[in-house]
């Protein structure tokens, strides 16, 4: 049987990294339990280090969770993926978790009339960037979160957005009037440096921001809905911002 003491040390360092990041004790215990199972699996396969883990081994390890719920499978893989990515294992770039029966049975699409009502609902500067960025530009949540102050200023100057999408690819998107107004309004509320992230928030905070807007608006929807819907035609309703 192979000795994977090197991998055990890598697990230990990763757990220490989580502790140093001030994550909750419960979360760290969950990761420790999962990585303990992963260590035993790798020892049986003769894997000595994290970088030696292949995509086939990731797929085989995740196969034991096939009978679990879709949420539990994603929950498990997210934690495993974080460990592999921390040690720059390339398997995380080529493996995609496929959960049986996890397709969306109900999509919360907005009708054109509902879209108009969203745009007419008063928004905070942050909400305006997130919502108009999705509705008028078709930007994904992560694409908005990646925008820096410099990106926003350049978009306003060039009247187009250089969107940084998946794989680091860049695509130009025409700047619509509503989103331009939202960017200008938000820039007036911040004194961040040009290389700072425009919003400077995490994905969990965007969910909270959108949920608060939905509570005032009276209709629940996700950012995925906004970015997937055909881009809304800007009409420049500047009086709808608060």
PDB file of C-alpha atoms in Angstrom:
ATOM      1  CA  UNK A   1       0.000   0.000   0.000  1.00  0.00           C
ATOM      2  CA  UNK A   2       1.339   3.441  -0.917  1.00  0.00           C
ATOM      3  CA  UNK A   3       2.083   5.955   1.815  1.00  0.00           C
ATOM      4  CA  UNK A   4       0.425   9.289   1.094  1.00  0.00           C
ATOM      5  CA  UNK A   5       1.893  11.183   4.042  1.00  0.00           C
ATOM      6  CA  UNK A   6       2.689  14.088   1.712  1.00  0.00           C
ATOM      7  CA  UNK A   7      -0.969  14.387   0.862  1.00  0.00           C
ATOM      8  CA  UNK A   8      -1.873  14.238   4.539  1.00  0.00           C
ATOM      9  CA  UNK A   9       0.405  17.226   5.110  1.00  0.00           C
ATOM     10  CA  UNK A  10      -1.270  19.045   2.228  1.00  0.00           C
ATOM     11  CA  UNK A  11      -4.669  18.382   3.782  1.00  0.00           C
ATOM     12  CA  UNK A  12      -3.405  19.675   7.120  1.00  0.00           C
ATOM     13  CA  UNK A  13      -2.070  22.862   5.565  1.00  0.00           C
ATOM     14  CA  UNK A  14      -5.337  23.424   3.745  1.00  0.00           C
ATOM     15  CA  UNK A  15      -7.342  23.010   6.939  1.00  0.00           C
ATOM     16  CA  UNK A  16      -5.016  25.510   8.634  1.00  0.00           C
ATOM     17  CA  UNK A  17      -5.594  27.866   5.714  1.00  0.00           C
ATOM     18  CA  UNK A  18      -9.351  27.634   6.346  1.00  0.00           C
ATOM     19  CA  UNK A  19      -8.839  28.358  10.044  1.00  0.00           C
ATOM     20  CA  UNK A  20      -6.670  31.366   9.224  1.00  0.00           C
ATOM     21  CA  UNK A  21      -9.485  32.609   6.944  1.00  0.00           C
ATOM     22  CA  UNK A  22     -11.788  32.779  10.007  1.00  0.00           C
ATOM     23  CA  UNK A  23     -14.333  30.390   8.522  1.00  0.00           C
ATOM     24  CA  UNK A  24     -16.883  28.815  10.837  1.00  0.00           C
ATOM     25  CA  UNK A  25     -15.892  25.810  12.924  1.00  0.00           C
ATOM     26  CA  UNK A  26     -18.808  23.817  11.513  1.00  0.00           C
ATOM     27  CA  UNK A  27     -17.695  24.411   7.938  1.00  0.00           C
ATOM     28  CA  UNK A  28     -14.109  23.400   8.733  1.00  0.00           C
ATOM     29  CA  UNK A  29     -15.297  20.190  10.413  1.00  0.00           C
ATOM     30  CA  UNK A  30     -17.346  19.339   7.313  1.00  0.00           C
ATOM     31  CA  UNK A  31     -14.293  19.826   5.093  1.00  0.00           C
ATOM     32  CA  UNK A  32     -12.102  17.765   7.441  1.00  0.00           C
ATOM     33  CA  UNK A  33     -14.577  14.886   7.329  1.00  0.00           C
ATOM     34  CA  UNK A  34     -14.777  14.944   3.534  1.00  0.00           C
ATOM     35  CA  UNK A  35     -11.021  15.195   3.027  1.00  0.00           C
ATOM     36  CA  UNK A  36     -10.492  12.337   5.470  1.00  0.00           C
ATOM     37  CA  UNK A  37     -12.572  10.121   3.186  1.00  0.00           C
ATOM     38  CA  UNK A  38     -10.770  11.483   0.140  1.00  0.00           C
ATOM     39  CA  UNK A  39      -7.393  10.693   1.717  1.00  0.00           C
ATOM     40  CA  UNK A  40      -8.373   7.076   2.282  1.00  0.00           C
ATOM     41  CA  UNK A  41      -9.683   6.829  -1.279  1.00  0.00           C
ATOM     42  CA  UNK A  42      -6.424   8.247  -2.687  1.00  0.00           C
ATOM     43  CA  UNK A  43      -4.324   5.932  -0.506  1.00  0.00           C
ATOM     44  CA  UNK A  44      -6.149   2.957  -2.002  1.00  0.00           C
ATOM     45  CA  UNK A  45      -5.458   4.290  -5.506  1.00  0.00           C
ATOM     46  CA  UNK A  46      -1.769   4.928  -4.819  1.00  0.00           C
ATOM     47  CA  UNK A  47      -2.020   8.698  -5.099  1.00  0.00           C
ATOM     48  CA  UNK A  48       0.775  10.402  -3.181  1.00  0.00           C
ATOM     49  CA  UNK A  49      -0.047  14.126  -3.541  1.00  0.00           C
ATOM     50  CA  UNK A  50      -2.886  16.462  -4.461  1.00  0.00           C
ATOM     51  CA  UNK A  51      -1.409  17.307  -7.852  1.00  0.00           C
ATOM     52  CA  UNK A  52      -1.335  13.585  -8.635  1.00  0.00           C
ATOM     53  CA  UNK A  53      -5.130  13.338  -8.454  1.00  0.00           C
ATOM     54  CA  UNK A  54      -6.542  12.780 -11.946  1.00  0.00           C
ATOM     55  CA  UNK A  55      -9.931  13.816 -13.279  1.00  0.00           C
ATOM     56  CA  UNK A  56     -10.928  10.128 -13.469  1.00  0.00           C
ATOM     57  CA  UNK A  57     -10.231   9.741  -9.757  1.00  0.00           C
ATOM     58  CA  UNK A  58     -12.304  12.829  -8.956  1.00  0.00           C
ATOM     59  CA  UNK A  59     -15.162  11.394 -11.022  1.00  0.00           C
ATOM     60  CA  UNK A  60     -14.855   7.967  -9.384  1.00  0.00           C
ATOM     61  CA  UNK A  61     -14.747   9.442  -5.868  1.00  0.00           C
ATOM     62  CA  UNK A  62     -17.816  11.586  -6.524  1.00  0.00           C
ATOM     63  CA  UNK A  63     -19.608   8.506  -7.916  1.00  0.00           C
ATOM     64  CA  UNK A  64     -20.205   7.212  -4.398  1.00  0.00           C
ATOM     65  CA  UNK A  65     -22.537  10.187  -3.809  1.00  0.00           C
ATOM     66  CA  UNK A  66     -24.763   9.502  -6.833  1.00  0.00           C
ATOM     67  CA  UNK A  67     -27.635   8.320  -4.648  1.00  0.00           C
ATOM     68  CA  UNK A  68     -27.544  11.506  -2.580  1.00  0.00           C
ATOM     69  CA  UNK A  69     -29.619  14.597  -3.334  1.00  0.00           C
ATOM     70  CA  UNK A  70     -28.453  17.066  -5.977  1.00  0.00           C
ATOM     71  CA  UNK A  71     -27.840  19.663  -3.273  1.00  0.00           C
ATOM     72  CA  UNK A  72     -25.684  17.312  -1.209  1.00  0.00           C
ATOM     73  CA  UNK A  73     -23.624  16.320  -4.265  1.00  0.00           C
ATOM     74  CA  UNK A  74     -22.953  19.955  -5.125  1.00  0.00           C
ATOM     75  CA  UNK A  75     -22.253  20.696  -1.463  1.00  0.00           C
ATOM     76  CA  UNK A  76     -19.660  17.895  -1.387  1.00  0.00           C
ATOM     77  CA  UNK A  77     -17.978  18.710  -4.686  1.00  0.00           C
ATOM     78  CA  UNK A  78     -17.708  22.419  -3.861  1.00  0.00           C
ATOM     79  CA  UNK A  79     -15.605  21.565  -0.820  1.00  0.00           C
ATOM     80  CA  UNK A  80     -13.483  19.039  -2.698  1.00  0.00           C
ATOM     81  CA  UNK A  81     -13.014  21.490  -5.556  1.00  0.00           C
ATOM     82  CA  UNK A  82     -11.797  24.175  -3.142  1.00  0.00           C
ATOM     83  CA  UNK A  83      -9.127  21.789  -1.833  1.00  0.00           C
ATOM     84  CA  UNK A  84      -7.939  20.805  -5.316  1.00  0.00           C
ATOM     85  CA  UNK A  85      -7.956  24.391  -6.567  1.00  0.00           C
ATOM     86  CA  UNK A  86      -5.943  25.533  -3.528  1.00  0.00           C
ATOM     87  CA  UNK A  87      -3.118  23.217  -4.598  1.00  0.00           C
ATOM     88  CA  UNK A  88      -3.584  24.145  -8.295  1.00  0.00           C
ATOM     89  CA  UNK A  89      -4.679  20.694  -9.393  1.00  0.00           C
ATOM     90  CA  UNK A  90      -5.755  20.984 -13.074  1.00  0.00           C
ATOM     91  CA  UNK A  91      -8.508  18.367 -12.610  1.00  0.00           C
ATOM     92  CA  UNK A  92     -10.878  21.090 -11.387  1.00  0.00           C
ATOM     93  CA  UNK A  93     -10.676  22.711 -14.813  1.00  0.00           C
ATOM     94  CA  UNK A  94     -11.724  19.607 -16.742  1.00  0.00           C
ATOM     95  CA  UNK A  95     -14.231  17.900 -14.443  1.00  0.00           C
ATOM     96  CA  UNK A  96     -17.846  19.036 -14.422  1.00  0.00           C
ATOM     97  CA  UNK A  97     -20.254  17.631 -11.879  1.00  0.00           C
ATOM     98  CA  UNK A  98     -23.366  16.231 -13.552  1.00  0.00           C
ATOM     99  CA  UNK A  99     -26.245  15.608 -11.188  1.00  0.00           C
ATOM    100  CA  UNK A 100     -29.017  13.331 -12.412  1.00  0.00           C
ATOM    101  CA  UNK A 101     -32.474  14.859 -12.267  1.00  0.00           C
ATOM    102  CA  UNK A 102     -31.164  18.258 -11.229  1.00  0.00           C
ATOM    103  CA  UNK A 103     -32.448  20.177 -14.235  1.00  0.00           C
ATOM    104  CA  UNK A 104     -34.543  23.220 -13.537  1.00  0.00           C
ATOM    105  CA  UNK A 105     -38.220  22.300 -13.704  1.00  0.00           C
ATOM    106  CA  UNK A 106     -39.344  25.879 -13.229  1.00  0.00           C
ATOM    107  CA  UNK A 107     -37.561  28.926 -14.574  1.00  0.00           C
ATOM    108  CA  UNK A 108     -38.561  32.280 -13.117  1.00  0.00           C
ATOM    109  CA  UNK A 109     -38.580  34.159 -16.446  1.00  0.00           C
ATOM    110  CA  UNK A 110     -39.851  37.721 -16.446  1.00  0.00           C
ATOM    111  CA  UNK A 111     -42.430  38.759 -19.011  1.00  0.00           C
ATOM    112  CA  UNK A 112     -41.834  42.026 -20.933  1.00  0.00           C
ATOM    113  CA  UNK A 113     -44.428  43.688 -18.698  1.00  0.00           C
ATOM    114  CA  UNK A 114     -42.702  42.419 -15.541  1.00  0.00           C
ATOM    115  CA  UNK A 115     -39.360  43.602 -16.888  1.00  0.00           C
ATOM    116  CA  UNK A 116     -40.805  47.105 -17.322  1.00  0.00           C
ATOM    117  CA  UNK A 117     -42.006  47.049 -13.718  1.00  0.00           C
ATOM    118  CA  UNK A 118     -38.565  45.985 -12.492  1.00  0.00           C
ATOM    119  CA  UNK A 119     -36.942  48.898 -14.301  1.00  0.00           C
ATOM    120  CA  UNK A 120     -39.501  51.296 -12.838  1.00  0.00           C
ATOM    121  CA  UNK A 121     -38.930  50.134  -9.242  1.00  0.00           C
ATOM    122  CA  UNK A 122     -36.644  52.459  -7.211  1.00  0.00           C
ATOM    123  CA  UNK A 123     -33.176  50.966  -6.746  1.00  0.00           C
ATOM    124  CA  UNK A 124     -30.139  51.696  -4.613  1.00  0.00           C
ATOM    125  CA  UNK A 125     -26.916  52.406  -6.587  1.00  0.00           C
ATOM    126  CA  UNK A 126     -25.676  48.862  -5.950  1.00  0.00           C
ATOM    127  CA  UNK A 127     -28.982  47.292  -6.958  1.00  0.00           C
ATOM    128  CA  UNK A 128     -29.031  49.407 -10.118  1.00  0.00           C
ATOM    129  CA  UNK A 129     -25.608  48.097 -11.203  1.00  0.00           C
ATOM    130  CA  UNK A 130     -26.573  44.466 -10.577  1.00  0.00           C
ATOM    131  CA  UNK A 131     -30.074  44.614 -12.059  1.00  0.00           C
ATOM    132  CA  UNK A 132     -29.545  46.864 -15.074  1.00  0.00           C
ATOM    133  CA  UNK A 133     -26.283  45.058 -15.816  1.00  0.00           C
ATOM    134  CA  UNK A 134     -28.255  41.848 -16.155  1.00  0.00           C
ATOM    135  CA  UNK A 135     -31.385  43.202 -17.820  1.00  0.00           C
ATOM    136  CA  UNK A 136     -29.914  45.672 -20.317  1.00  0.00           C
ATOM    137  CA  UNK A 137     -26.487  44.136 -20.965  1.00  0.00           C
ATOM    138  CA  UNK A 138     -27.070  40.412 -20.362  1.00  0.00           C
ATOM    139  CA  UNK A 139     -24.125  40.326 -17.938  1.00  0.00           C
ATOM    140  CA  UNK A 140     -23.723  37.338 -15.641  1.00  0.00           C
ATOM    141  CA  UNK A 141     -23.387  37.961 -11.936  1.00  0.00           C
ATOM    142  CA  UNK A 142     -19.708  36.989 -11.897  1.00  0.00           C
ATOM    143  CA  UNK A 143     -18.993  39.289 -14.841  1.00  0.00           C
ATOM    144  CA  UNK A 144     -20.362  42.260 -12.905  1.00  0.00           C
ATOM    145  CA  UNK A 145     -18.473  41.286  -9.751  1.00  0.00           C
ATOM    146  CA  UNK A 146     -15.217  41.146 -11.745  1.00  0.00           C
ATOM    147  CA  UNK A 147     -15.582  44.721 -12.975  1.00  0.00           C
ATOM    148  CA  UNK A 148     -13.063  47.168 -11.536  1.00  0.00           C
ATOM    149  CA  UNK A 149     -13.468  50.912 -11.133  1.00  0.00           C
ATOM    150  CA  UNK A 150     -11.160  51.311 -14.132  1.00  0.00           C
ATOM    151  CA  UNK A 151     -13.369  48.981 -16.207  1.00  0.00           C
ATOM    152  CA  UNK A 152     -16.442  51.076 -15.381  1.00  0.00           C
ATOM    153  CA  UNK A 153     -14.717  54.358 -16.203  1.00  0.00           C
ATOM    154  CA  UNK A 154     -13.400  52.968 -19.480  1.00  0.00           C
ATOM    155  CA  UNK A 155     -16.851  51.624 -20.390  1.00  0.00           C
ATOM    156  CA  UNK A 156     -18.345  55.097 -19.871  1.00  0.00           C
ATOM    157  CA  UNK A 157     -15.604  56.702 -21.962  1.00  0.00           C
ATOM    158  CA  UNK A 158     -15.748  54.160 -24.814  1.00  0.00           C
ATOM    159  CA  UNK A 159     -19.541  53.535 -24.613  1.00  0.00           C
ATOM    160  CA  UNK A 160     -18.921  49.800 -24.561  1.00  0.00           C
ATOM    161  CA  UNK A 161     -18.051  47.229 -21.907  1.00  0.00           C
ATOM    162  CA  UNK A 162     -15.084  44.912 -22.167  1.00  0.00           C
ATOM    163  CA  UNK A 163     -16.605  41.920 -20.430  1.00  0.00           C
ATOM    164  CA  UNK A 164     -14.264  39.385 -18.827  1.00  0.00           C
ATOM    165  CA  UNK A 165     -16.088  36.102 -19.226  1.00  0.00           C
ATOM    166  CA  UNK A 166     -15.333  32.420 -18.715  1.00  0.00           C
ATOM    167  CA  UNK A 167     -11.757  31.315 -19.304  1.00  0.00           C
ATOM    168  CA  UNK A 168     -10.530  34.912 -19.158  1.00  0.00           C
ATOM    169  CA  UNK A 169     -11.983  35.653 -22.587  1.00  0.00           C
ATOM    170  CA  UNK A 170     -12.989  39.235 -23.290  1.00  0.00           C
ATOM    171  CA  UNK A 171     -15.957  40.330 -25.374  1.00  0.00           C
ATOM    172  CA  UNK A 172     -17.185  43.845 -26.195  1.00  0.00           C
ATOM    173  CA  UNK A 173     -20.781  44.730 -25.260  1.00  0.00           C
ATOM    174  CA  UNK A 174     -22.434  48.037 -26.278  1.00  0.00           C
ATOM    175  CA  UNK A 175     -23.119  50.225 -23.242  1.00  0.00           C
ATOM    176  CA  UNK A 176     -26.853  50.870 -22.775  1.00  0.00           C
ATOM    177  CA  UNK A 177     -28.108  54.133 -21.303  1.00  0.00           C
ATOM    178  CA  UNK A 178     -29.652  52.620 -18.156  1.00  0.00           C
ATOM    179  CA  UNK A 179     -26.470  50.766 -17.240  1.00  0.00           C
ATOM    180  CA  UNK A 180     -24.327  53.818 -18.035  1.00  0.00           C
ATOM    181  CA  UNK A 181     -26.449  55.855 -15.638  1.00  0.00           C
ATOM    182  CA  UNK A 182     -26.190  53.143 -12.971  1.00  0.00           C
ATOM    183  CA  UNK A 183     -22.384  53.092 -13.295  1.00  0.00           C
ATOM    184  CA  UNK A 184     -22.104  56.884 -13.039  1.00  0.00           C
ATOM    185  CA  UNK A 185     -24.401  56.961 -10.011  1.00  0.00           C
ATOM    186  CA  UNK A 186     -22.462  54.219  -8.248  1.00  0.00           C
ATOM    187  CA  UNK A 187     -19.060  55.792  -8.982  1.00  0.00           C
ATOM    188  CA  UNK A 188     -20.277  58.953  -7.263  1.00  0.00           C
ATOM    189  CA  UNK A 189     -20.860  56.956  -4.064  1.00  0.00           C
ATOM    190  CA  UNK A 190     -17.366  55.442  -3.823  1.00  0.00           C
ATOM    191  CA  UNK A 191     -13.801  56.681  -3.537  1.00  0.00           C
ATOM    192  CA  UNK A 192     -12.140  53.370  -4.442  1.00  0.00           C
ATOM    193  CA  UNK A 193      -8.880  53.199  -6.379  1.00  0.00           C
ATOM    194  CA  UNK A 194      -9.055  52.420 -10.094  1.00  0.00           C
ATOM    195  CA  UNK A 195      -7.813  48.858  -9.672  1.00  0.00           C
ATOM    196  CA  UNK A 196     -10.309  48.056  -6.909  1.00  0.00           C
ATOM    197  CA  UNK A 197     -13.364  45.945  -7.702  1.00  0.00           C
ATOM    198  CA  UNK A 198     -16.300  48.186  -8.505  1.00  0.00           C
ATOM    199  CA  UNK A 199     -18.780  46.609  -6.078  1.00  0.00           C
ATOM    200  CA  UNK A 200     -16.268  44.807  -3.888  1.00  0.00           C
ATOM    201  CA  UNK A 201     -18.783  42.250  -2.609  1.00  0.00           C
ATOM    202  CA  UNK A 202     -19.064  38.454  -2.655  1.00  0.00           C
ATOM    203  CA  UNK A 203     -21.661  36.369  -4.447  1.00  0.00           C
ATOM    204  CA  UNK A 204     -23.523  35.730  -1.190  1.00  0.00           C
ATOM    205  CA  UNK A 205     -23.925  39.490  -0.762  1.00  0.00           C
ATOM    206  CA  UNK A 206     -25.358  39.844  -4.269  1.00  0.00           C
ATOM    207  CA  UNK A 207     -28.021  37.261  -3.361  1.00  0.00           C
ATOM    208  CA  UNK A 208     -28.900  39.296  -0.273  1.00  0.00           C
ATOM    209  CA  UNK A 209     -28.988  42.544  -2.257  1.00  0.00           C
ATOM    210  CA  UNK A 210     -31.248  41.060  -4.908  1.00  0.00           C
ATOM    211  CA  UNK A 211     -33.521  39.465  -2.296  1.00  0.00           C
ATOM    212  CA  UNK A 212     -33.991  42.822  -0.579  1.00  0.00           C
ATOM    213  CA  UNK A 213     -34.914  44.396  -3.899  1.00  0.00           C
ATOM    214  CA  UNK A 214     -37.388  41.595  -4.656  1.00  0.00           C
ATOM    215  CA  UNK A 215     -39.077  42.101  -1.301  1.00  0.00           C
ATOM    216  CA  UNK A 216     -39.748  45.743  -2.197  1.00  0.00           C
ATOM    217  CA  UNK A 217     -40.630  44.971  -5.806  1.00  0.00           C
ATOM    218  CA  UNK A 218     -43.046  42.149  -4.930  1.00  0.00           C
ATOM    219  CA  UNK A 219     -41.755  39.535  -7.406  1.00  0.00           C
ATOM    220  CA  UNK A 220     -39.007  37.003  -6.739  1.00  0.00           C
ATOM    221  CA  UNK A 221     -36.395  36.253  -9.392  1.00  0.00           C
ATOM    222  CA  UNK A 222     -32.694  35.465  -9.632  1.00  0.00           C
ATOM    223  CA  UNK A 223     -29.773  37.180 -11.342  1.00  0.00           C
ATOM    224  CA  UNK A 224     -29.635  34.173 -13.663  1.00  0.00           C
ATOM    225  CA  UNK A 225     -33.098  35.218 -14.847  1.00  0.00           C
ATOM    226  CA  UNK A 226     -31.932  38.758 -15.560  1.00  0.00           C
ATOM    227  CA  UNK A 227     -28.845  37.730 -17.526  1.00  0.00           C
ATOM    228  CA  UNK A 228     -30.620  34.973 -19.476  1.00  0.00           C
ATOM    229  CA  UNK A 229     -33.548  37.103 -20.619  1.00  0.00           C
ATOM    230  CA  UNK A 230     -33.056  38.908 -23.985  1.00  0.00           C
ATOM    231  CA  UNK A 231     -31.426  42.258 -23.069  1.00  0.00           C
ATOM    232  CA  UNK A 232     -34.033  44.869 -22.172  1.00  0.00           C
ATOM    233  CA  UNK A 233     -34.083  47.977 -24.350  1.00  0.00           C
ATOM    234  CA  UNK A 234     -32.795  50.932 -22.333  1.00  0.00           C
ATOM    235  CA  UNK A 235     -35.228  53.795 -21.900  1.00  0.00           C
ATOM    236  CA  UNK A 236     -33.155  55.853 -19.506  1.00  0.00           C
ATOM    237  CA  UNK A 237     -35.653  56.075 -16.619  1.00  0.00           C
ATOM    238  CA  UNK A 238     -33.258  58.012 -14.430  1.00  0.00           C
ATOM    239  CA  UNK A 239     -35.974  59.097 -12.012  1.00  0.00           C
ATOM    240  CA  UNK A 240     -36.363  55.448 -10.878  1.00  0.00           C
ATOM    241  CA  UNK A 241     -33.050  55.453  -8.987  1.00  0.00           C
ATOM    242  CA  UNK A 242     -32.883  56.306  -5.306  1.00  0.00           C
TER     243      UNK A 242
END
